[in-house]
Amino acid sequence: AGLALEPFPTPPELHAFDAFGNAALGFEANVSVELLHPPFAGVSLLGPASYPASEGRVSLAGIGVDAPGYGYRLLVHAEDIPGDVDGELRHLTATSDPFTAHAASCCIRMASFPVTSLGGGELSPQPRLDVVDFGEALALTGNFAVTVLVEGGTA
């Protein structure tokens, strides 16, 4: 996870293994990276579209996404890799766990407004505040304590 529009602070790293679960230190190939089913249209990856593997390892340095959201997944694949036994070419893929790209900036939006209230009584309905990024996507979820300053006059 990281901030939208910035590379991940810790680059994802992939390791290649053989059919027996041993490190495949001889794996040397270019791997391609793409977003798997982006949560909404128009989201793009930051960074290169492919990365070189060396000694069975590849670091996705400089990768990130250009919009805040959650449920993002990366699909990494390498094509035309010779098979261990028969020499046939293989297509290898790996999928990341879901991750979140947080908004670097956000604001608070009043999502529901009280209609009426009597002095000393509860507001009805209770006000609801959403923390959203500047694209209006929810930036935080959960319950948080907030302090509200009420300004106003008399009716």
CSV table of N, CA and C in Angstrom, one decimal:
chain,number,residue,atom,x,y,z
A,1,ALA,N,0.8,-1.2,0.0
A,1,ALA,CA,0.0,0.0,0.0
A,1,ALA,C,0.9,1.2,0.0
A,2,GLY,N,0.3,2.3,-0.5
A,2,GLY,CA,1.0,3.6,-0.5
A,2,GLY,C,0.1,4.7,-0.9
A,3,LEU,N,0.6,5.8,-1.3
A,3,LEU,CA,-0.2,6.9,-1.7
A,3,LEU,C,-0.4,6.9,-3.2
A,4,ALA,N,-1.6,7.3,-3.7
A,4,ALA,CA,-1.8,7.4,-5.1
A,4,ALA,C,-0.9,8.4,-5.7
A,5,LEU,N,-0.5,8.2,-6.9
A,5,LEU,CA,0.4,9.1,-7.7
A,5,LEU,C,1.8,9.1,-7.2
A,6,GLU,N,2.2,8.2,-6.4
A,6,GLU,CA,3.6,8.0,-5.9
A,6,GLU,C,4.0,6.5,-6.0
A,7,PRO,N,5.2,6.3,-6.3
A,7,PRO,CA,5.7,4.8,-6.2
A,7,PRO,C,5.5,4.3,-4.8
A,8,PHE,N,5.3,3.0,-4.7
A,8,PHE,CA,5.1,2.4,-3.4
A,8,PHE,C,6.4,2.6,-2.6
A,9,PRO,N,6.3,2.9,-1.3
A,9,PRO,CA,7.5,3.2,-0.5
A,9,PRO,C,8.4,1.9,-0.4
A,10,THR,N,7.8,0.8,-0.4
A,10,THR,CA,8.6,-0.5,-0.4
A,10,THR,C,8.2,-1.2,-1.7
A,11,PRO,N,9.1,-1.3,-2.6
A,11,PRO,CA,8.7,-2.0,-3.9
A,11,PRO,C,8.3,-3.4,-3.7
A,12,PRO,N,7.3,-3.9,-4.3
A,12,PRO,CA,7.0,-5.3,-4.3
A,12,PRO,C,8.1,-6.1,-4.9
A,13,GLU,N,8.4,-7.3,-4.3
A,13,GLU,CA,9.5,-8.1,-4.8
A,13,GLU,C,8.9,-9.5,-5.1
A,14,LEU,N,9.3,-10.1,-6.2
A,14,LEU,CA,8.8,-11.4,-6.6
A,14,LEU,C,10.0,-12.4,-6.6
A,15,HIS,N,9.8,-13.6,-6.2
A,15,HIS,CA,10.8,-14.7,-6.3
A,15,HIS,C,10.3,-15.8,-7.1
A,16,ALA,N,11.1,-16.4,-8.0
A,16,ALA,CA,10.7,-17.5,-8.8
A,16,ALA,C,11.1,-18.8,-8.1
A,17,PHE,N,10.2,-19.8,-8.2
A,17,PHE,CA,10.4,-21.1,-7.6
A,17,PHE,C,10.2,-22.2,-8.7
A,18,ASP,N,10.9,-23.3,-8.5
A,18,ASP,CA,10.7,-24.4,-9.5
A,18,ASP,C,9.5,-25.3,-9.0
A,19,ALA,N,9.2,-26.3,-9.8
A,19,ALA,CA,8.1,-27.2,-9.5
A,19,ALA,C,8.2,-27.9,-8.1
A,20,PHE,N,9.4,-27.9,-7.5
A,20,PHE,CA,9.5,-28.5,-6.2
A,20,PHE,C,9.6,-27.5,-5.1
A,21,GLY,N,9.4,-26.2,-5.4
A,21,GLY,CA,9.3,-25.2,-4.3
A,21,GLY,C,10.7,-24.6,-4.0
A,22,ASN,N,11.7,-25.0,-4.8
A,22,ASN,CA,13.1,-24.5,-4.6
A,22,ASN,C,13.2,-23.2,-5.3
A,23,ALA,N,14.1,-22.3,-4.8
A,23,ALA,CA,14.4,-21.0,-5.5
A,23,ALA,C,14.9,-21.3,-6.8
A,24,ALA,N,14.4,-20.7,-7.9
A,24,ALA,CA,14.8,-20.9,-9.2
A,24,ALA,C,15.8,-19.7,-9.6
A,25,LEU,N,17.0,-19.9,-9.0
A,25,LEU,CA,18.1,-18.9,-9.2
A,25,LEU,C,18.5,-18.6,-10.6
A,26,GLY,N,18.2,-19.5,-11.5
A,26,GLY,CA,18.5,-19.4,-12.9
A,26,GLY,C,17.4,-18.6,-13.7
A,27,PHE,N,16.3,-18.3,-13.1
A,27,PHE,CA,15.3,-17.6,-13.8
A,27,PHE,C,15.7,-16.2,-14.2
A,28,GLU,N,15.9,-15.9,-15.5
A,28,GLU,CA,16.3,-14.6,-16.0
A,28,GLU,C,15.3,-14.3,-17.1
A,29,ALA,N,14.4,-13.4,-16.9
A,29,ALA,CA,13.4,-13.1,-17.9
A,29,ALA,C,12.9,-11.7,-17.6
A,30,ASN,N,12.2,-11.1,-18.6
A,30,ASN,CA,11.4,-9.9,-18.4
A,30,ASN,C,10.0,-10.3,-18.0
A,31,VAL,N,9.5,-9.6,-16.9
A,31,VAL,CA,8.2,-9.8,-16.5
A,31,VAL,C,7.4,-8.6,-16.7
A,32,SER,N,6.1,-8.7,-17.2
A,32,SER,CA,5.2,-7.6,-17.4
A,32,SER,C,4.3,-7.5,-16.2
A,33,VAL,N,3.9,-6.3,-16.0
A,33,VAL,CA,3.0,-6.0,-14.9
A,33,VAL,C,1.8,-5.2,-15.4
A,34,GLU,N,0.6,-5.5,-14.9
A,34,GLU,CA,-0.6,-4.8,-15.2
A,34,GLU,C,-1.6,-4.9,-14.0
A,35,LEU,N,-2.6,-4.0,-14.0
A,35,LEU,CA,-3.6,-4.0,-13.0
A,35,LEU,C,-4.6,-5.1,-13.4
A,36,LEU,N,-5.0,-5.9,-12.4
A,36,LEU,CA,-6.0,-6.9,-12.6
A,36,LEU,C,-7.3,-6.4,-12.2
A,37,HIS,N,-8.2,-6.2,-13.1
A,37,HIS,CA,-9.6,-5.7,-12.8
A,37,HIS,C,-9.5,-4.5,-11.9
A,38,PRO,N,-9.1,-3.3,-12.4
A,38,PRO,CA,-9.1,-2.1,-11.6
A,38,PRO,C,-10.4,-1.8,-11.0
A,39,PRO,N,-10.5,-1.3,-9.8
A,39,PRO,CA,-11.8,-1.1,-9.2
A,39,PRO,C,-12.7,-0.1,-9.9
A,40,PHE,N,-12.1,0.8,-10.7
A,40,PHE,CA,-12.9,1.7,-11.6
A,40,PHE,C,-12.1,2.0,-12.8
A,41,ALA,N,-12.8,2.5,-13.8
A,41,ALA,CA,-12.2,2.8,-15.1
A,41,ALA,C,-11.2,3.9,-15.1
A,42,GLY,N,-10.2,3.9,-15.9
A,42,GLY,CA,-9.3,5.0,-16.1
A,42,GLY,C,-8.1,4.9,-15.1
A,43,VAL,N,-8.0,3.9,-14.3
A,43,VAL,CA,-6.8,3.8,-13.4
A,43,VAL,C,-5.7,3.2,-14.2
A,44,SER,N,-4.5,3.8,-14.0
A,44,SER,CA,-3.3,3.3,-14.6
A,44,SER,C,-2.2,3.0,-13.6
A,45,LEU,N,-1.3,2.2,-14.0
A,45,LEU,CA,-0.1,1.9,-13.3
A,45,LEU,C,1.0,3.0,-13.5
A,46,LEU,N,1.7,3.3,-12.5
A,46,LEU,CA,2.9,4.2,-12.6
A,46,LEU,C,4.1,3.3,-12.8
A,47,GLY,N,5.1,3.7,-13.4
A,47,GLY,CA,6.3,3.0,-13.6
A,47,GLY,C,6.4,2.2,-14.8
A,48,PRO,N,7.5,1.4,-15.0
A,48,PRO,CA,7.6,0.6,-16.2
A,48,PRO,C,6.6,-0.5,-16.4
A,49,ALA,N,6.3,-0.9,-17.6
A,49,ALA,CA,5.4,-2.0,-17.9
A,49,ALA,C,6.1,-3.3,-17.7
A,50,SER,N,7.4,-3.4,-17.8
A,50,SER,CA,8.1,-4.6,-17.6
A,50,SER,C,9.4,-4.4,-16.7
A,51,TYR,N,9.8,-5.5,-16.1
A,51,TYR,CA,11.0,-5.5,-15.2
A,51,TYR,C,11.8,-6.7,-15.5
A,52,PRO,N,13.1,-6.6,-15.4
A,52,PRO,CA,14.0,-7.7,-15.6
A,52,PRO,C,14.1,-8.5,-14.3
A,53,ALA,N,14.1,-9.8,-14.5
A,53,ALA,CA,14.3,-10.8,-13.3
A,53,ALA,C,15.8,-11.2,-13.4
A,54,SER,N,16.4,-11.3,-12.3
A,54,SER,CA,17.8,-11.7,-12.2
A,54,SER,C,18.0,-12.6,-11.0
A,55,GLU,N,18.6,-13.8,-11.3
A,55,GLU,CA,18.8,-14.8,-10.2
A,55,GLU,C,17.5,-15.2,-9.5
A,56,GLY,N,16.4,-15.2,-10.3
A,56,GLY,CA,15.2,-15.7,-9.7
A,56,GLY,C,14.4,-14.6,-8.9
A,57,ARG,N,14.8,-13.4,-9.1
A,57,ARG,CA,14.2,-12.3,-8.3
A,57,ARG,C,13.9,-11.1,-9.2
A,58,VAL,N,12.8,-10.4,-8.9
A,58,VAL,CA,12.5,-9.2,-9.6
A,58,VAL,C,11.9,-8.2,-8.6
A,59,SER,N,12.4,-6.9,-8.6
A,59,SER,CA,11.9,-5.9,-7.8
A,59,SER,C,11.1,-4.9,-8.6
A,60,LEU,N,9.9,-4.6,-8.2
A,60,LEU,CA,9.0,-3.7,-9.0
A,60,LEU,C,9.2,-2.3,-8.5
A,61,ALA,N,10.4,-1.8,-8.6
A,61,ALA,CA,10.8,-0.5,-8.2
A,61,ALA,C,10.1,0.6,-9.0
A,62,GLY,N,9.6,1.6,-8.4
A,62,GLY,CA,8.9,2.7,-9.1
A,62,GLY,C,7.5,2.4,-9.5
A,63,ILE,N,6.9,1.3,-9.1
A,63,ILE,CA,5.5,1.0,-9.4
A,63,ILE,C,4.5,1.6,-8.4
A,64,GLY,N,3.4,2.0,-8.9
A,64,GLY,CA,2.3,2.6,-8.1
A,64,GLY,C,1.1,2.7,-8.9
A,65,VAL,N,0.0,3.3,-8.4
A,65,VAL,CA,-1.2,3.6,-9.2
A,65,VAL,C,-1.5,5.1,-9.2
A,66,ASP,N,-2.3,5.5,-10.2
A,66,ASP,CA,-2.5,7.0,-10.3
A,66,ASP,C,-3.8,7.5,-9.7
A,67,ALA,N,-4.5,6.6,-9.0
A,67,ALA,CA,-5.7,7.1,-8.3
A,67,ALA,C,-6.0,6.3,-7.0
A,68,PRO,N,-6.5,7.0,-6.0
A,68,PRO,CA,-6.7,6.3,-4.8
A,68,PRO,C,-7.8,5.3,-4.9
A,69,GLY,N,-7.8,4.3,-4.1
A,69,GLY,CA,-8.8,3.2,-4.2
A,69,GLY,C,-8.3,2.0,-3.4
A,70,TYR,N,-9.2,1.0,-3.2
A,70,TYR,CA,-8.9,-0.2,-2.5
A,70,TYR,C,-9.3,-1.4,-3.4
A,71,GLY,N,-8.7,-2.5,-3.1
A,71,GLY,CA,-9.0,-3.7,-3.9
A,71,GLY,C,-8.2,-3.9,-5.1
A,72,TYR,N,-7.1,-3.0,-5.3
A,72,TYR,CA,-6.2,-3.1,-6.4
A,72,TYR,C,-5.5,-4.5,-6.3
A,73,ARG,N,-5.2,-5.1,-7.5
A,73,ARG,CA,-4.3,-6.3,-7.5
A,73,ARG,C,-3.4,-6.1,-8.7
A,74,LEU,N,-2.2,-6.6,-8.6
A,74,LEU,CA,-1.3,-6.7,-9.7
A,74,LEU,C,-1.3,-8.0,-10.4
A,75,LEU,N,-1.2,-8.1,-11.7
A,75,LEU,CA,-1.0,-9.3,-12.4
A,75,LEU,C,0.4,-9.2,-13.0
A,76,VAL,N,1.3,-10.2,-12.7
A,76,VAL,CA,2.7,-10.2,-13.2
A,76,VAL,C,2.8,-11.5,-14.1
A,77,HIS,N,3.3,-11.3,-15.3
A,77,HIS,CA,3.4,-12.5,-16.1
A,77,HIS,C,4.7,-12.5,-16.9
A,78,ALA,N,5.2,-13.7,-17.2
A,78,ALA,CA,6.4,-13.8,-18.1
A,78,ALA,C,6.0,-14.8,-19.2
A,79,GLU,N,6.3,-14.6,-20.4
A,79,GLU,CA,5.9,-15.4,-21.5
A,79,GLU,C,7.2,-16.1,-22.1
A,80,ASP,N,6.9,-17.2,-22.8
A,80,ASP,CA,7.9,-18.0,-23.5
A,80,ASP,C,9.1,-18.4,-22.7
A,81,ILE,N,8.8,-18.9,-21.5
A,81,ILE,CA,9.8,-19.4,-20.6
A,81,ILE,C,10.0,-20.9,-20.8
A,82,PRO,N,11.3,-21.4,-21.1
A,82,PRO,CA,11.5,-22.8,-21.4
A,82,PRO,C,11.1,-23.7,-20.1
A,83,GLY,N,10.4,-24.8,-20.4
A,83,GLY,CA,10.0,-25.7,-19.3
A,83,GLY,C,11.2,-26.4,-18.8
A,84,ASP,N,11.1,-26.9,-17.5
A,84,ASP,CA,12.2,-27.6,-16.8
A,84,ASP,C,12.6,-28.9,-17.5
A,85,VAL,N,11.5,-29.7,-17.8
A,85,VAL,CA,11.7,-31.1,-18.3
A,85,VAL,C,11.7,-31.2,-19.8
A,86,ASP,N,10.6,-30.7,-20.4
A,86,ASP,CA,10.3,-31.0,-21.8
A,86,ASP,C,10.8,-29.9,-22.7
A,87,GLY,N,11.2,-28.8,-22.2
A,87,GLY,CA,11.7,-27.7,-23.0
A,87,GLY,C,10.6,-26.9,-23.7
A,88,GLU,N,9.3,-27.3,-23.4
A,88,GLU,CA,8.2,-26.5,-24.0
A,88,GLU,C,8.2,-25.1,-23.4
A,89,LEU,N,7.7,-24.1,-24.2
A,89,LEU,CA,7.6,-22.8,-23.7
A,89,LEU,C,6.4,-22.6,-22.7
A,90,ARG,N,6.6,-21.9,-21.7
A,90,ARG,CA,5.5,-21.8,-20.6
A,90,ARG,C,5.2,-20.3,-20.5
A,91,HIS,N,4.0,-20.0,-20.0
A,91,HIS,CA,3.5,-18.7,-19.7
A,91,HIS,C,3.3,-18.7,-18.1
A,92,LEU,N,4.0,-17.9,-17.4
A,92,LEU,CA,4.0,-17.9,-15.9
A,92,LEU,C,3.2,-16.7,-15.5
A,93,THR,N,2.4,-16.8,-14.5
A,93,THR,CA,1.7,-15.6,-13.9
A,93,THR,C,1.7,-15.7,-12.4
A,94,ALA,N,1.5,-14.5,-11.8
A,94,ALA,CA,1.4,-14.4,-10.4
A,94,ALA,C,0.5,-13.2,-10.1
A,95,THR,N,-0.3,-13.3,-9.1
A,95,THR,CA,-1.3,-12.2,-8.7
A,95,THR,C,-1.0,-11.8,-7.3
A,96,SER,N,-1.0,-10.5,-7.1
A,96,SER,CA,-0.8,-9.9,-5.8
A,96,SER,C,-2.0,-10.1,-4.9
A,97,ASP,N,-1.8,-9.9,-3.6
A,97,ASP,CA,-2.9,-9.7,-2.7
A,97,ASP,C,-3.5,-8.4,-3.0
A,98,PRO,N,-4.8,-8.1,-2.6
A,98,PRO,CA,-5.4,-6.8,-2.8
A,98,PRO,C,-4.6,-5.8,-1.9
A,99,PHE,N,-4.5,-4.6,-2.5
A,99,PHE,CA,-3.9,-3.5,-1.8
A,99,PHE,C,-4.6,-2.2,-2.0
A,100,THR,N,-4.3,-1.2,-1.1
A,100,THR,CA,-5.0,0.1,-1.1
A,100,THR,C,-4.0,1.2,-1.5
A,101,ALA,N,-4.4,2.1,-2.3
A,101,ALA,CA,-3.7,3.4,-2.6
A,101,ALA,C,-4.4,4.5,-2.0
A,102,HIS,N,-3.8,5.1,-1.0
A,102,HIS,CA,-4.5,6.2,-0.2
A,102,HIS,C,-4.4,7.5,-0.9
A,103,ALA,N,-5.3,8.4,-0.7
A,103,ALA,CA,-5.3,9.7,-1.2
A,103,ALA,C,-4.3,10.5,-0.5
A,104,ALA,N,-3.5,11.3,-1.2
A,104,ALA,CA,-2.5,12.1,-0.6
A,104,ALA,C,-3.2,13.3,0.1
A,105,SER,N,-4.3,13.8,-0.5
A,105,SER,CA,-5.1,14.9,0.1
A,105,SER,C,-6.6,14.5,0.1
A,106,CYS,N,-7.3,15.0,1.1
A,106,CYS,CA,-8.7,14.7,1.2
A,106,CYS,C,-9.4,15.8,1.9
A,107,CYS,N,-10.7,15.7,1.9
A,107,CYS,CA,-11.5,16.7,2.6
A,107,CYS,C,-12.7,16.0,3.2
A,108,ILE,N,-13.4,16.7,4.1
A,108,ILE,CA,-14.6,16.2,4.8
A,108,ILE,C,-15.8,16.8,4.1
A,109,ARG,N,-16.7,15.9,3.8
A,109,ARG,CA,-18.0,16.3,3.1
A,109,ARG,C,-19.1,15.9,4.0
A,110,MET,N,-20.1,16.8,4.1
A,110,MET,CA,-21.3,16.5,4.9
A,110,MET,C,-22.2,15.6,4.0
A,111,ALA,N,-22.4,14.3,4.4
A,111,ALA,CA,-23.1,13.4,3.6
A,111,ALA,C,-24.6,13.4,3.9
A,112,SER,N,-25.0,13.7,5.2
A,112,SER,CA,-26.4,13.8,5.5
A,112,SER,C,-26.5,15.0,6.5
A,113,PHE,N,-27.6,15.7,6.4
A,113,PHE,CA,-27.8,16.9,7.2
A,113,PHE,C,-29.0,16.7,8.1
A,114,PRO,N,-28.9,17.2,9.3
A,114,PRO,CA,-30.1,17.2,10.2
A,114,PRO,C,-31.1,18.2,9.6
A,115,VAL,N,-32.4,17.7,9.8
A,115,VAL,CA,-33.5,18.5,9.2
A,115,VAL,C,-34.0,19.5,10.3
A,116,THR,N,-34.3,18.9,11.5
A,116,THR,CA,-34.8,19.7,12.6
A,116,THR,C,-34.2,19.2,13.9
A,117,SER,N,-34.3,20.1,14.9
A,117,SER,CA,-33.8,19.7,16.2
A,117,SER,C,-34.4,20.7,17.2
A,118,LEU,N,-34.8,20.2,18.3
A,118,LEU,CA,-35.3,21.1,19.4
A,118,LEU,C,-34.1,21.3,20.3
A,119,GLY,N,-34.0,22.5,20.9
A,119,GLY,CA,-32.9,22.8,21.8
A,119,GLY,C,-32.7,21.7,22.9
A,120,GLY,N,-31.5,21.2,23.0
A,120,GLY,CA,-31.2,20.2,24.0
A,120,GLY,C,-31.5,18.8,23.5
A,121,GLY,N,-32.1,18.6,22.3
A,121,GLY,CA,-32.5,17.3,21.8
A,121,GLY,C,-31.4,16.8,20.8
A,122,GLU,N,-31.6,15.6,20.4
A,122,GLU,CA,-30.7,15.0,19.4
A,122,GLU,C,-31.0,15.5,18.0
A,123,LEU,N,-30.0,15.6,17.2
A,123,LEU,CA,-30.2,16.0,15.8
A,123,LEU,C,-30.9,14.9,15.1
A,124,SER,N,-31.8,15.2,14.2
A,124,SER,CA,-32.5,14.2,13.4
A,124,SER,C,-32.6,14.5,12.0
A,125,PRO,N,-32.1,13.7,11.1
A,125,PRO,CA,-31.3,12.5,11.4
A,125,PRO,C,-29.9,12.9,11.8
A,126,GLN,N,-29.1,12.0,12.4
A,126,GLN,CA,-27.8,12.3,12.8
A,126,GLN,C,-26.9,12.7,11.6
A,127,PRO,N,-26.1,13.7,11.7
A,127,PRO,CA,-25.3,14.1,10.6
A,127,PRO,C,-24.2,13.0,10.3
A,128,ARG,N,-23.9,12.9,9.0
A,128,ARG,CA,-22.9,11.9,8.6
A,128,ARG,C,-21.8,12.6,7.8
A,129,LEU,N,-20.6,12.4,8.1
A,129,LEU,CA,-19.5,13.1,7.4
A,129,LEU,C,-18.7,12.0,6.7
A,130,ASP,N,-18.3,12.3,5.5
A,130,ASP,CA,-17.4,11.4,4.7
A,130,ASP,C,-16.1,12.1,4.5
A,131,VAL,N,-15.0,11.3,4.6
A,131,VAL,CA,-13.7,11.8,4.2
A,131,VAL,C,-13.4,11.3,2.8
A,132,VAL,N,-13.3,12.2,1.9
A,132,VAL,CA,-13.2,11.9,0.5
A,132,VAL,C,-12.0,12.5,-0.1
A,133,ASP,N,-11.4,11.9,-1.2
A,133,ASP,CA,-10.3,12.6,-1.9
A,133,ASP,C,-11.0,13.6,-2.9
A,134,PHE,N,-10.1,14.3,-3.6
A,134,PHE,CA,-10.6,15.3,-4.5
A,134,PHE,C,-11.3,14.8,-5.7
A,135,GLY,N,-11.3,13.5,-5.9
A,135,GLY,CA,-12.1,12.8,-7.0
A,135,GLY,C,-13.4,12.3,-6.4
A,136,GLU,N,-13.8,12.7,-5.2
A,136,GLU,CA,-15.0,12.3,-4.5
A,136,GLU,C,-15.0,10.8,-4.1
A,137,ALA,N,-13.9,10.1,-4.2
A,137,ALA,CA,-13.9,8.7,-3.7
A,137,ALA,C,-13.6,8.7,-2.2
A,138,LEU,N,-14.3,7.7,-1.5
A,138,LEU,CA,-14.1,7.6,-0.1
A,138,LEU,C,-12.6,7.4,0.2
A,139,ALA,N,-12.0,8.2,1.1
A,139,ALA,CA,-10.6,8.1,1.4
A,139,ALA,C,-10.4,7.3,2.7
A,140,LEU,N,-11.3,7.3,3.6
A,140,LEU,CA,-11.3,6.5,4.9
A,140,LEU,C,-12.6,5.9,5.1
A,141,THR,N,-12.6,4.7,5.7
A,141,THR,CA,-13.8,4.1,6.2
A,141,THR,C,-13.7,3.7,7.6
A,142,GLY,N,-14.8,3.7,8.3
A,142,GLY,CA,-14.7,3.3,9.7
A,142,GLY,C,-15.4,4.4,10.6
A,143,ASN,N,-15.3,4.2,11.9
A,143,ASN,CA,-15.9,5.2,12.8
A,143,ASN,C,-14.8,5.9,13.5
A,144,PHE,N,-14.9,7.3,13.5
A,144,PHE,CA,-13.9,8.1,14.0
A,144,PHE,C,-14.6,9.2,14.9
A,145,ALA,N,-13.9,9.6,15.9
A,145,ALA,CA,-14.4,10.7,16.7
A,145,ALA,C,-14.0,12.0,16.0
A,146,VAL,N,-15.0,12.9,15.9
A,146,VAL,CA,-14.8,14.3,15.3
A,146,VAL,C,-15.3,15.3,16.3
A,147,THR,N,-14.7,16.5,16.2
A,147,THR,CA,-15.2,17.6,17.0
A,147,THR,C,-15.8,18.6,16.0
A,148,VAL,N,-17.0,19.0,16.3
A,148,VAL,CA,-17.8,19.9,15.4
A,148,VAL,C,-18.0,21.2,16.1
A,149,LEU,N,-17.7,22.3,15.4
A,149,LEU,CA,-18.0,23.6,15.8
A,149,LEU,C,-19.3,24.1,15.2
A,150,VAL,N,-20.3,24.4,16.0
A,150,VAL,CA,-21.6,24.8,15.5
A,150,VAL,C,-21.7,26.3,15.5
A,151,GLU,N,-22.0,26.8,14.4
A,151,GLU,CA,-22.2,28.3,14.3
A,151,GLU,C,-23.6,28.5,13.8
A,152,GLY,N,-24.2,29.5,14.2
A,152,GLY,CA,-25.6,29.8,13.7
A,152,GLY,C,-26.2,30.8,14.6
A,153,GLY,N,-27.4,31.1,14.2
A,153,GLY,CA,-28.2,32.1,14.9
A,153,GLY,C,-29.4,31.5,15.5
A,154,THR,N,-30.4,32.3,15.6
A,154,THR,CA,-31.7,31.8,16.2
A,154,THR,C,-32.7,31.7,15.1
A,155,ALA,N,-33.7,30.9,15.4
A,155,ALA,CA,-34.8,30.8,14.4
A,155,ALA,C,-35.9,31.8,14.7
